[in-house]
């Protein structure tokens, strides 16, 4: 907070007691409020909220041309519009204006805070409240959770478009009144069992130059991996797999089929001789990948 060209705006959009938040910040900041730290307790929703945020950014840039700006909205549900459509479409439409704001500004980091569910999940990122549509819009996802059975310890799980899945360890500093990063080194996260099932199923079909549908992937997971989830759950799982840049899986828009690697024209649309060449090439590539993995 002592860096002259960095400014932080914390928007406490959750309609809770202000005095609790104010007391928490006083403790964290040793009773002093830095000049480059702003806090707001009310903020409009949707486009109006984005417009006001653009005004705050312009104000800071007017006095500090190269300012680095960090904006935290806690919790984001209180500034999102509620558009029409199914849950996935609603989430994409609600988060997109805020994502465009961050993408259109250099040196601006926008942190949108939400909650996790209390249910137990194989994949920690599945615990995030709401539709997976939101996760497809943002660049980086972070889940902060206490470590079970370890008092005062927690971990931050990270996943992003340009970030390998990573786990960072924290401990709570009683004197400081905040969580402190442990000097234990960051550790890569292993893919969840369920997501690995889905990727393995897609690769299986890829060996035969086939592009499976969600239904075929679900059937394969049930038959060969003992998967107990529903077809609807698999579709949600596949969205997460496709959104993960490290999964090596893509989805062909329009056809609805999945494949490992980059999209290419369907094999059924080429002549028989070219089909044989393409099939051999696909098998060779997958075989090489499998050899590397083993």
XYZ file of C-alpha atoms in Angstrom:
294
model
C 0.000 0.000 0.000
C 3.027 2.294 0.214
C 3.681 2.261 -3.530
C 2.910 5.765 -4.883
C 1.538 4.620 -8.259
C -0.770 1.896 -6.908
C -4.361 2.619 -5.906
C -6.874 0.234 -4.366
C -10.653 0.516 -4.359
C -12.518 -1.881 -2.080
C -16.263 -2.037 -2.737
C -18.112 -3.667 0.140
C -21.330 -4.363 -1.758
C -22.610 -6.906 0.763
C -25.284 -5.173 2.897
C -23.631 -6.056 6.200
C -22.628 -3.897 9.186
C -20.152 -1.253 8.041
C -18.489 -0.933 11.428
C -17.286 -4.548 11.294
C -15.515 -3.985 7.969
C -14.118 -0.636 9.086
C -12.746 -2.168 12.283
C -11.186 -5.016 10.321
C -9.367 -2.628 7.993
C -8.189 -0.439 10.886
C -6.592 -3.497 12.434
C -5.014 -4.654 9.180
C -3.694 -1.164 8.393
C -2.442 -0.427 11.922
C -5.095 2.204 12.503
C -4.151 4.388 9.547
C -5.825 4.685 6.187
C -3.363 5.137 3.297
C -4.080 7.922 0.824
C -4.119 5.411 -2.025
C -6.845 3.246 -0.467
C -10.531 3.982 -1.121
C -13.518 2.123 0.282
C -17.154 2.242 -0.840
C -20.183 0.663 0.819
C -22.737 1.071 -1.951
C -22.421 0.494 -5.686
C -24.948 0.334 -8.539
C -25.544 -2.826 -10.536
C -24.685 -3.706 -14.117
C -23.796 -1.078 -16.701
C -24.335 1.778 -14.250
C -21.854 0.205 -11.858
C -19.333 -0.341 -14.660
C -19.729 3.288 -15.750
C -19.062 4.564 -12.234
C -15.988 2.362 -12.021
C -14.725 3.793 -15.309
C -15.089 7.234 -13.742
C -12.970 6.224 -10.737
C -10.299 4.809 -13.066
C -10.267 8.003 -15.161
C -9.942 10.124 -12.022
C -6.888 8.207 -10.824
C -5.296 8.189 -14.268
C -5.764 11.955 -14.572
C -3.366 12.517 -11.673
C -1.203 9.414 -12.118
C -0.830 8.480 -15.778
C 0.894 5.143 -15.119
C -1.148 4.212 -12.064
C -1.722 0.541 -11.303
C -5.242 0.013 -10.044
C -6.691 -2.844 -7.999
C -10.474 -3.037 -7.602
C -12.108 -5.540 -5.238
C -15.878 -6.112 -5.248
C -17.152 -8.066 -2.244
C -19.462 -9.770 -2.966
C -20.015 -9.579 -6.688
C -23.610 -10.862 -6.607
C -24.691 -7.469 -5.265
C -23.499 -5.597 -8.379
C -24.573 -8.071 -11.071
C -27.607 -7.619 -13.277
C -30.038 -10.521 -13.588
C -30.596 -11.036 -17.330
C -32.942 -13.560 -18.905
C -31.929 -17.058 -19.980
C -30.791 -20.256 -18.321
C -28.326 -20.184 -15.426
C -25.252 -20.483 -17.652
C -26.392 -17.740 -20.053
C -27.355 -15.482 -17.144
C -23.916 -15.823 -15.569
C -22.098 -15.076 -18.831
C -24.271 -12.019 -19.523
C -23.971 -10.711 -15.951
C -20.180 -11.047 -15.673
C -19.267 -9.968 -19.219
C -19.560 -6.150 -18.734
C -17.178 -6.309 -15.783
C -14.751 -8.543 -17.677
C -14.779 -6.166 -20.665
C -13.937 -3.301 -18.319
C -10.854 -5.122 -17.020
C -9.776 -6.284 -20.478
C -10.118 -2.794 -21.923
C -7.849 -1.153 -19.354
C -4.088 -1.521 -19.025
C -2.819 -1.862 -15.473
C -6.221 -2.619 -13.934
C -6.872 -5.737 -11.856
C -10.498 -6.500 -11.040
C -11.134 -8.991 -8.227
C -14.711 -10.287 -7.962
C -15.409 -12.017 -4.649
C -18.100 -14.658 -4.212
C -18.785 -17.595 -1.882
C -18.295 -21.343 -2.016
C -20.872 -23.984 -1.189
C -20.643 -26.174 1.901
C -20.838 -29.406 -0.100
C -17.780 -31.616 -0.585
C -16.409 -31.621 -4.149
C -13.847 -33.706 -5.981
C -12.682 -30.545 -7.763
C -12.219 -27.560 -5.446
C -13.302 -25.174 -8.219
C -16.689 -26.900 -8.367
C -17.345 -25.504 -4.889
C -17.710 -21.965 -6.268
C -21.261 -20.736 -5.852
C -23.321 -20.228 -9.001
C -23.107 -21.337 -12.612
C -19.915 -22.360 -14.389
C -20.681 -19.636 -16.934
C -18.946 -17.106 -14.693
C -15.761 -19.175 -14.661
C -15.684 -19.153 -18.442
C -15.706 -15.335 -18.511
C -12.979 -14.483 -16.007
C -9.251 -14.940 -16.626
C -8.227 -16.431 -13.293
C -10.130 -18.358 -10.615
C -8.987 -18.478 -6.996
C -10.502 -20.486 -4.139
C -9.314 -19.711 -0.615
C -10.157 -22.441 1.885
C -9.098 -23.495 5.348
C -7.249 -26.792 5.597
C -9.378 -29.403 7.331
C -8.050 -30.368 10.745
C -5.258 -27.776 10.626
C -6.081 -24.783 12.783
C -4.822 -21.492 11.396
C -3.764 -22.949 8.042
C -5.362 -22.401 4.639
C -4.602 -22.762 0.959
C -5.256 -20.659 -2.107
C -6.049 -22.756 -5.189
C -5.484 -20.976 -8.504
C -6.479 -21.718 -12.092
C -6.208 -19.379 -15.079
C -6.006 -19.019 -18.834
C -2.272 -18.384 -18.602
C -1.696 -19.973 -15.215
C -1.083 -23.607 -14.352
C -3.235 -24.913 -11.506
C -1.336 -24.022 -8.358
C -1.808 -24.289 -4.603
C -0.359 -21.617 -2.277
C -0.186 -22.177 1.490
C -1.183 -19.574 4.088
C -1.246 -19.294 7.867
C -3.216 -16.851 9.984
C -1.110 -14.270 11.807
C -2.874 -13.462 15.063
C -0.809 -10.355 15.740
C -1.178 -9.052 12.188
C -4.866 -9.948 12.010
C -4.593 -11.352 8.487
C -3.539 -14.385 6.463
C 0.171 -14.578 5.626
C 1.768 -16.512 2.778
C 3.893 -19.441 3.911
C 7.418 -19.770 2.510
C 6.890 -23.402 1.534
C 6.951 -22.965 -2.218
C 3.897 -23.150 -4.450
C 2.816 -26.646 -5.474
C 1.080 -27.628 -8.726
C -2.424 -29.034 -8.345
C -3.324 -32.435 -9.720
C -6.343 -32.613 -12.055
C -9.478 -33.825 -10.305
C -10.369 -37.483 -10.701
C -13.614 -36.672 -12.495
C -12.023 -34.236 -14.934
C -9.300 -36.761 -15.700
C -12.014 -39.347 -16.416
C -13.552 -36.993 -18.983
C -10.209 -36.215 -20.637
C -9.335 -39.928 -20.799
C -12.696 -40.680 -22.421
C -12.161 -37.995 -25.072
C -8.668 -39.289 -25.798
C -10.045 -42.813 -26.129
C -12.387 -41.735 -28.915
C -9.566 -39.711 -30.459
C -7.567 -42.891 -31.027
C -10.207 -43.849 -33.585
C -10.396 -40.345 -35.075
C -13.805 -39.881 -33.477
C -15.224 -36.816 -31.794
C -17.569 -37.826 -29.007
C -20.675 -36.042 -27.817
C -21.334 -35.367 -24.139
C -23.630 -38.413 -24.050
C -20.903 -40.686 -25.441
C -18.355 -39.328 -22.976
C -20.800 -39.928 -20.125
C -21.391 -43.519 -21.243
C -17.657 -44.171 -21.541
C -17.006 -42.760 -18.069
C -19.747 -44.931 -16.583
C -18.664 -48.128 -18.316
C -14.893 -47.921 -17.971
C -14.229 -45.589 -15.036
C -17.137 -46.333 -12.714
C -18.493 -42.798 -12.898
C -21.735 -42.377 -10.913
C -22.750 -38.854 -11.934
C -25.567 -37.844 -14.253
C -25.311 -36.714 -17.878
C -26.123 -33.162 -16.767
C -23.212 -33.226 -14.321
C -20.896 -34.411 -17.102
C -21.908 -31.460 -19.291
C -20.977 -29.106 -16.449
C -17.719 -30.991 -15.980
C -16.928 -30.729 -19.697
C -17.431 -26.962 -19.624
C -14.748 -26.766 -16.957
C -12.441 -29.030 -18.950
C -12.810 -26.880 -22.073
C -12.340 -23.646 -20.081
C -9.071 -24.992 -18.655
C -6.290 -24.024 -21.119
C -4.101 -26.819 -19.771
C -6.567 -29.646 -20.445
C -5.749 -29.997 -24.150
C -9.463 -30.430 -24.912
C -11.578 -28.233 -27.158
C -15.240 -28.073 -28.114
C -16.427 -27.568 -31.675
C -19.014 -24.830 -31.699
C -21.994 -25.809 -33.797
C -21.416 -29.562 -33.837
C -21.244 -29.921 -30.058
C -18.456 -32.513 -30.261
C -15.320 -32.669 -28.125
C -11.771 -33.503 -29.111
C -8.203 -33.458 -27.842
C -6.175 -30.812 -29.655
C -7.174 -28.038 -32.061
C -10.399 -28.234 -34.089
C -10.051 -29.594 -37.630
C -12.627 -30.276 -40.371
C -14.730 -33.409 -39.705
C -13.216 -36.553 -41.187
C -16.558 -37.490 -42.760
C -16.261 -34.483 -45.083
C -13.092 -35.651 -46.881
C -12.493 -38.381 -49.444
C -11.500 -41.906 -48.413
C -7.785 -41.560 -49.246
C -7.423 -38.339 -47.256
C -9.463 -39.895 -44.444
C -6.936 -42.711 -44.104
C -4.029 -40.245 -43.998
C -5.782 -38.058 -41.409
C -6.692 -41.062 -39.264
C -3.122 -42.369 -39.318
C -1.818 -38.918 -38.406
C -4.244 -38.625 -35.492
C -3.332 -42.064 -34.169
C 0.376 -41.296 -34.470
C 0.028 -38.023 -32.590
C -2.006 -39.551 -29.778
C 0.363 -42.480 -29.537
C 3.319 -40.122 -29.135
C 1.469 -38.182 -26.413
C 0.639 -41.381 -24.578
C 4.269 -42.512 -24.722
C 5.355 -39.218 -23.191
C 2.778 -39.568 -20.426
C 3.915 -43.067 -19.558
